[in-house]
Amino acid sequence: MDILETDAYDRRQRRNMSCSLLFSLLPFFLSAALYFYTWTPDTQASITHAGVKSAPTLLLAAVVLSWNGGQSVLGVVGGLVFSAVGDCCLVWPELFVHGMGAFAVAHLLYSLTFLSSRYSPESSSSFNLLMFLLLFLTGAGFYTYLYPFLQKAPDADLLLPGVGVYILLLTIMGTLAIRTRHTATMLGSLIFMVSDLSLALQVFKVMPPAEHGQVVVMVTYYLAQLLIAVGDVRAARSKDDYAKWKSS
């Protein structure tokens, strides 16, 4: 098989994989559409609402598990499952801290995944260092800006250190995603940061309630999780293809 035939074969394989992956993601898209169809600003907290809200994330976990197997349980699959727990907790405002804790574990699992051999990072570059610096400055600046509003919260003693740790874990996750140089993974992690920061502005009353504030948070959230899941599947496939090529 010459180089042209090999290249054509690789293109066919990537095309077939993309079609199969898209087909397996259809339940996620349908469940996300169901959430936005049923949600209204007046939606009451309930088990049903929590189930509908967390279903897209759990379906993404099932997709990643079906493609990557058990190796992803302590990685992106685990992060998606903990994110689903966080989704359920955030339905009830009194469980906000519990939800924040669940998402913190999710970010930790994502970070550990981005450090694994599945993601072969590019060598350190000035671009990486610049992005790391920008993200950490953004995280520190946002926490500083949020600090006076956290002090006014009823459970300020818990939120002041808790939110600080959470923003740190979120920032680390974003910087490690950039280190992988996988486009879907980088975009997903950065959009996740945007989603969380938008949610914080609303939860801690930094800005007045926006008409479509919750929609913005959830659209960016589902998109971020989708990109992280797809990025993990592609990273695993790329590693397997490289291993096959090396052994041939």
GROMACS .gro file of C-alpha atoms in nm:
model
  248
    1MET     CA    1   0.000   0.000   0.000
    2ASP     CA    2   0.163   0.327  -0.113
    3ILE     CA    3   0.143   0.663   0.058
    4LEU     CA    4  -0.159   0.784  -0.144
    5GLU     CA    5  -0.355   0.468  -0.070
    6THR     CA    6  -0.265   0.493   0.299
    7ASP     CA    7  -0.376   0.855   0.310
    8ALA     CA    8  -0.707   0.774   0.140
    9TYR     CA    9  -0.763   0.487   0.381
   10ASP     CA   10  -0.695   0.712   0.679
   11ARG     CA   11  -0.943   0.968   0.547
   12ARG     CA   12  -1.209   0.702   0.506
   13GLN     CA   13  -1.145   0.579   0.859
   14ARG     CA   14  -1.175   0.929   1.004
   15ARG     CA   15  -1.492   0.993   0.805
   16ASN     CA   16  -1.648   0.666   0.920
   17MET     CA   17  -1.552   0.740   1.279
   18SER     CA   18  -1.704   1.089   1.261
   19CYS     CA   19  -2.031   0.950   1.124
   20SER     CA   20  -2.046   0.677   1.390
   21LEU     CA   21  -1.966   0.925   1.666
   22LEU     CA   22  -2.230   1.169   1.544
   23PHE     CA   23  -2.490   0.890   1.537
   24SER     CA   24  -2.401   0.786   1.893
   25LEU     CA   25  -2.445   1.149   2.006
   26LEU     CA   26  -2.804   1.174   1.880
   27PRO     CA   27  -2.954   1.084   2.224
   28PHE     CA   28  -2.749   1.366   2.377
   29PHE     CA   29  -2.883   1.620   2.128
   30LEU     CA   30  -3.240   1.501   2.176
   31SER     CA   31  -3.217   1.512   2.556
   32ALA     CA   32  -3.061   1.859   2.548
   33ALA     CA   33  -3.342   1.975   2.320
   34LEU     CA   34  -3.594   1.826   2.564
   35TYR     CA   35  -3.439   2.024   2.851
   36PHE     CA   36  -3.468   2.355   2.667
   37TYR     CA   37  -3.818   2.269   2.546
   38THR     CA   38  -3.946   2.195   2.897
   39TRP     CA   39  -3.752   2.458   3.093
   40THR     CA   40  -3.909   2.793   3.175
   41PRO     CA   41  -3.805   3.064   3.426
   42ASP     CA   42  -4.092   2.944   3.646
   43THR     CA   43  -3.988   2.578   3.643
   44GLN     CA   44  -4.010   2.439   3.996
   45ALA     CA   45  -3.732   2.229   4.150
   46SER     CA   46  -3.825   1.861   4.129
   47ILE     CA   47  -3.679   1.518   4.074
   48THR     CA   48  -3.816   1.523   3.720
   49HIS     CA   49  -3.650   1.855   3.641
   50ALA     CA   50  -3.321   1.731   3.787
   51GLY     CA   51  -3.342   1.415   3.576
   52VAL     CA   52  -3.412   1.605   3.254
   53LYS     CA   53  -3.130   1.850   3.327
   54SER     CA   54  -2.868   1.583   3.402
   55ALA     CA   55  -2.971   1.339   3.127
   56PRO     CA   56  -2.759   1.497   2.847
   57THR     CA   57  -2.444   1.479   3.061
   58LEU     CA   58  -2.509   1.118   3.160
   59LEU     CA   59  -2.571   1.026   2.796
   60LEU     CA   60  -2.235   1.184   2.705
   61ALA     CA   61  -2.072   0.970   2.974
   62ALA     CA   62  -2.232   0.662   2.816
   63VAL     CA   63  -2.098   0.760   2.473
   64VAL     CA   64  -1.743   0.808   2.598
   65LEU     CA   65  -1.762   0.481   2.792
   66SER     CA   66  -1.884   0.292   2.486
   67TRP     CA   67  -1.599   0.429   2.272
   68ASN     CA   68  -1.311   0.429   2.520
   69GLY     CA   69  -1.406   0.154   2.762
   70GLY     CA   70  -1.322   0.131   3.130
   71GLN     CA   71  -1.000   0.331   3.093
   72SER     CA   72  -1.210   0.648   3.097
   73VAL     CA   73  -1.405   0.576   3.417
   74LEU     CA   74  -1.152   0.765   3.629
   75GLY     CA   75  -1.124   1.029   3.361
   76VAL     CA   76  -1.377   1.204   3.141
   77VAL     CA   77  -1.655   0.953   3.213
   78GLY     CA   78  -1.612   1.006   3.586
   79GLY     CA   79  -1.602   1.382   3.532
   80LEU     CA   80  -1.927   1.370   3.337
   81VAL     CA   81  -2.096   1.159   3.605
   82PHE     CA   82  -1.990   1.401   3.880
   83SER     CA   83  -2.108   1.688   3.658
   84ALA     CA   84  -2.449   1.520   3.635
   85VAL     CA   85  -2.456   1.503   4.017
   86GLY     CA   86  -2.375   1.874   4.020
   87ASP     CA   87  -2.655   1.940   3.770
   88CYS     CA   88  -2.903   1.774   4.004
   89CYS     CA   89  -2.778   1.962   4.309
   90LEU     CA   90  -2.802   2.302   4.140
   91VAL     CA   91  -3.172   2.247   4.077
   92TRP     CA   92  -3.220   2.318   4.450
   93PRO     CA   93  -3.051   2.647   4.558
   94GLU     CA   94  -2.986   2.513   4.909
   95LEU     CA   95  -2.764   2.241   4.755
   96PHE     CA   96  -2.543   2.489   4.569
   97VAL     CA   97  -2.233   2.410   4.776
   98HIS     CA   98  -2.283   2.037   4.720
   99GLY     CA   99  -2.314   2.099   4.347
  100MET     CA  100  -2.000   2.310   4.347
  101GLY     CA  101  -1.817   2.026   4.522
  102ALA     CA  102  -1.935   1.774   4.261
  103PHE     CA  103  -1.817   1.996   3.978
  104ALA     CA  104  -1.483   2.050   4.155
  105VAL     CA  105  -1.429   1.672   4.151
  106ALA     CA  106  -1.525   1.670   3.781
  107HIS     CA  107  -1.262   1.935   3.702
  108LEU     CA  108  -1.003   1.737   3.897
  109LEU     CA  109  -1.081   1.422   3.695
  110TYR     CA  110  -1.066   1.618   3.369
  111SER     CA  111  -0.729   1.762   3.472
  112LEU     CA  112  -0.588   1.418   3.551
  113THR     CA  113  -0.711   1.295   3.212
  114PHE     CA  114  -0.544   1.581   3.027
  115LEU     CA  115  -0.216   1.484   3.198
  116SER     CA  116  -0.244   1.120   3.087
  117SER     CA  117  -0.049   0.959   2.804
  118ARG     CA  118  -0.364   0.965   2.589
  119TYR     CA  119  -0.302   1.334   2.532
  120SER     CA  120   0.048   1.367   2.396
  121PRO     CA  121   0.113   1.738   2.456
  122GLU     CA  122   0.319   1.955   2.231
  123SER     CA  123   0.648   2.082   2.365
  124SER     CA  124   0.627   2.392   2.579
  125SER     CA  125   0.593   2.710   2.377
  126SER     CA  126   0.561   3.081   2.439
  127PHE     CA  127   0.195   3.052   2.333
  128ASN     CA  128   0.128   2.795   2.605
  129LEU     CA  129   0.298   3.006   2.868
  130LEU     CA  130   0.109   3.316   2.758
  131MET     CA  131  -0.227   3.134   2.774
  132PHE     CA  132  -0.143   2.987   3.116
  133LEU     CA  133  -0.063   3.333   3.246
  134LEU     CA  134  -0.379   3.484   3.097
  135LEU     CA  135  -0.603   3.215   3.245
  136PHE     CA  136  -0.452   3.240   3.593
  137LEU     CA  137  -0.476   3.619   3.586
  138THR     CA  138  -0.837   3.591   3.470
  139GLY     CA  139  -0.920   3.346   3.749
  140ALA     CA  140  -0.750   3.558   4.014
  141GLY     CA  141  -0.909   3.877   3.883
  142PHE     CA  142  -1.255   3.722   3.873
  143TYR     CA  143  -1.226   3.595   4.231
  144THR     CA  144  -1.109   3.939   4.346
  145TYR     CA  145  -1.406   4.098   4.170
  146LEU     CA  146  -1.645   3.840   4.319
  147TYR     CA  147  -1.506   3.865   4.672
  148PRO     CA  148  -1.727   4.154   4.800
  149PHE     CA  149  -2.040   3.978   4.676
  150LEU     CA  150  -1.937   3.651   4.840
  151GLN     CA  151  -1.898   3.836   5.170
  152LYS     CA  152  -2.266   3.933   5.154
  153ALA     CA  153  -2.383   3.573   5.107
  154PRO     CA  154  -2.550   3.401   5.407
  155ASP     CA  155  -2.289   3.124   5.413
  156ALA     CA  156  -1.993   3.350   5.336
  157ASP     CA  157  -1.759   3.160   5.573
  158LEU     CA  158  -1.796   2.853   5.352
  159LEU     CA  159  -1.822   3.022   5.015
  160LEU     CA  160  -1.517   3.248   5.041
  161PRO     CA  161  -1.261   2.963   5.052
  162GLY     CA  162  -1.483   2.722   4.856
  163VAL     CA  163  -1.527   2.946   4.554
  164GLY     CA  164  -1.156   3.030   4.561
  165VAL     CA  165  -1.060   2.661   4.546
  166TYR     CA  166  -1.319   2.597   4.278
  167ILE     CA  167  -1.191   2.877   4.054
  168LEU     CA  168  -0.837   2.745   4.101
  169LEU     CA  169  -0.938   2.393   3.993
  170LEU     CA  170  -1.134   2.534   3.699
  171THR     CA  171  -0.834   2.739   3.590
  172ILE     CA  172  -0.597   2.443   3.621
  173MET     CA  173  -0.835   2.234   3.412
  174GLY     CA  174  -0.838   2.503   3.144
  175THR     CA  175  -0.459   2.541   3.137
  176LEU     CA  176  -0.404   2.164   3.113
  177ALA     CA  177  -0.658   2.148   2.830
  178ILE     CA  178  -0.459   2.408   2.638
  179ARG     CA  179  -0.146   2.201   2.701
  180THR     CA  180  -0.299   1.906   2.512
  181ARG     CA  181  -0.332   2.115   2.193
  182HIS     CA  182  -0.646   1.917   2.103
  183THR     CA  183  -0.887   2.168   1.950
  184ALA     CA  184  -1.211   2.019   2.087
  185THR     CA  185  -1.062   1.975   2.433
  186MET     CA  186  -0.926   2.328   2.446
  187LEU     CA  187  -1.250   2.487   2.325
  188GLY     CA  188  -1.461   2.273   2.558
  189SER     CA  189  -1.259   2.366   2.865
  190LEU     CA  190  -1.254   2.737   2.783
  191ILE     CA  191  -1.629   2.740   2.716
  192PHE     CA  192  -1.679   2.556   3.046
  193MET     CA  193  -1.500   2.845   3.219
  194VAL     CA  194  -1.727   3.096   3.046
  195SER     CA  195  -2.035   2.898   3.154
  196ASP     CA  196  -1.925   2.877   3.518
  197LEU     CA  197  -1.827   3.242   3.538
  198SER     CA  198  -2.162   3.342   3.386
  199LEU     CA  199  -2.343   3.128   3.644
  200ALA     CA  200  -2.144   3.283   3.929
  201LEU     CA  201  -2.238   3.635   3.818
  202GLN     CA  202  -2.604   3.540   3.843
  203VAL     CA  203  -2.595   3.324   4.157
  204PHE     CA  204  -2.406   3.581   4.363
  205LYS     CA  205  -2.616   3.870   4.228
  206VAL     CA  206  -2.327   4.052   4.068
  207MET     CA  207  -2.562   4.142   3.784
  208PRO     CA  208  -2.942   4.177   3.776
  209PRO     CA  209  -3.134   3.871   3.659
  210ALA     CA  210  -3.116   3.846   3.280
  211GLU     CA  211  -3.409   3.724   3.075
  212HIS     CA  212  -3.204   3.456   2.903
  213GLY     CA  213  -2.931   3.417   3.164
  214GLN     CA  214  -3.004   3.052   3.242
  215VAL     CA  215  -3.023   2.968   2.871
  216VAL     CA  216  -2.677   3.117   2.813
  217VAL     CA  217  -2.534   2.918   3.105
  218MET     CA  218  -2.684   2.587   2.992
  219VAL     CA  219  -2.607   2.628   2.619
  220THR     CA  220  -2.241   2.697   2.694
  221TYR     CA  221  -2.237   2.421   2.957
  222TYR     CA  222  -2.375   2.148   2.729
  223LEU     CA  223  -2.151   2.263   2.445
  224ALA     CA  224  -1.845   2.250   2.672
  225GLN     CA  225  -1.924   1.900   2.793
  226LEU     CA  226  -1.989   1.785   2.436
  227LEU     CA  227  -1.653   1.915   2.314
  228ILE     CA  228  -1.464   1.762   2.608
  229ALA     CA  229  -1.633   1.425   2.547
  230VAL     CA  230  -1.565   1.432   2.172
  231GLY     CA  231  -1.208   1.543   2.237
  232ASP     CA  232  -1.152   1.248   2.468
  233VAL     CA  233  -1.288   0.998   2.213
  234ARG     CA  234  -1.070   1.145   1.939
  235ALA     CA  235  -0.763   1.149   2.164
  236ALA     CA  236  -0.811   0.780   2.243
  237ARG     CA  237  -0.861   0.694   1.876
  238SER     CA  238  -0.551   0.891   1.775
  239LYS     CA  239  -0.344   0.709   2.035
  240ASP     CA  240  -0.471   0.370   1.918
  241ASP     CA  241  -0.403   0.457   1.553
  242TYR     CA  242  -0.051   0.572   1.640
  243ALA     CA  243   0.016   0.252   1.833
  244LYS     CA  244  -0.102   0.040   1.539
  245TRP     CA  245   0.114   0.239   1.296
  246LYS     CA  246   0.419   0.210   1.522
  247SER     CA  247   0.380  -0.167   1.557
  248SER     CA  248   0.328  -0.223   1.184
   0.00000   0.00000   0.00000
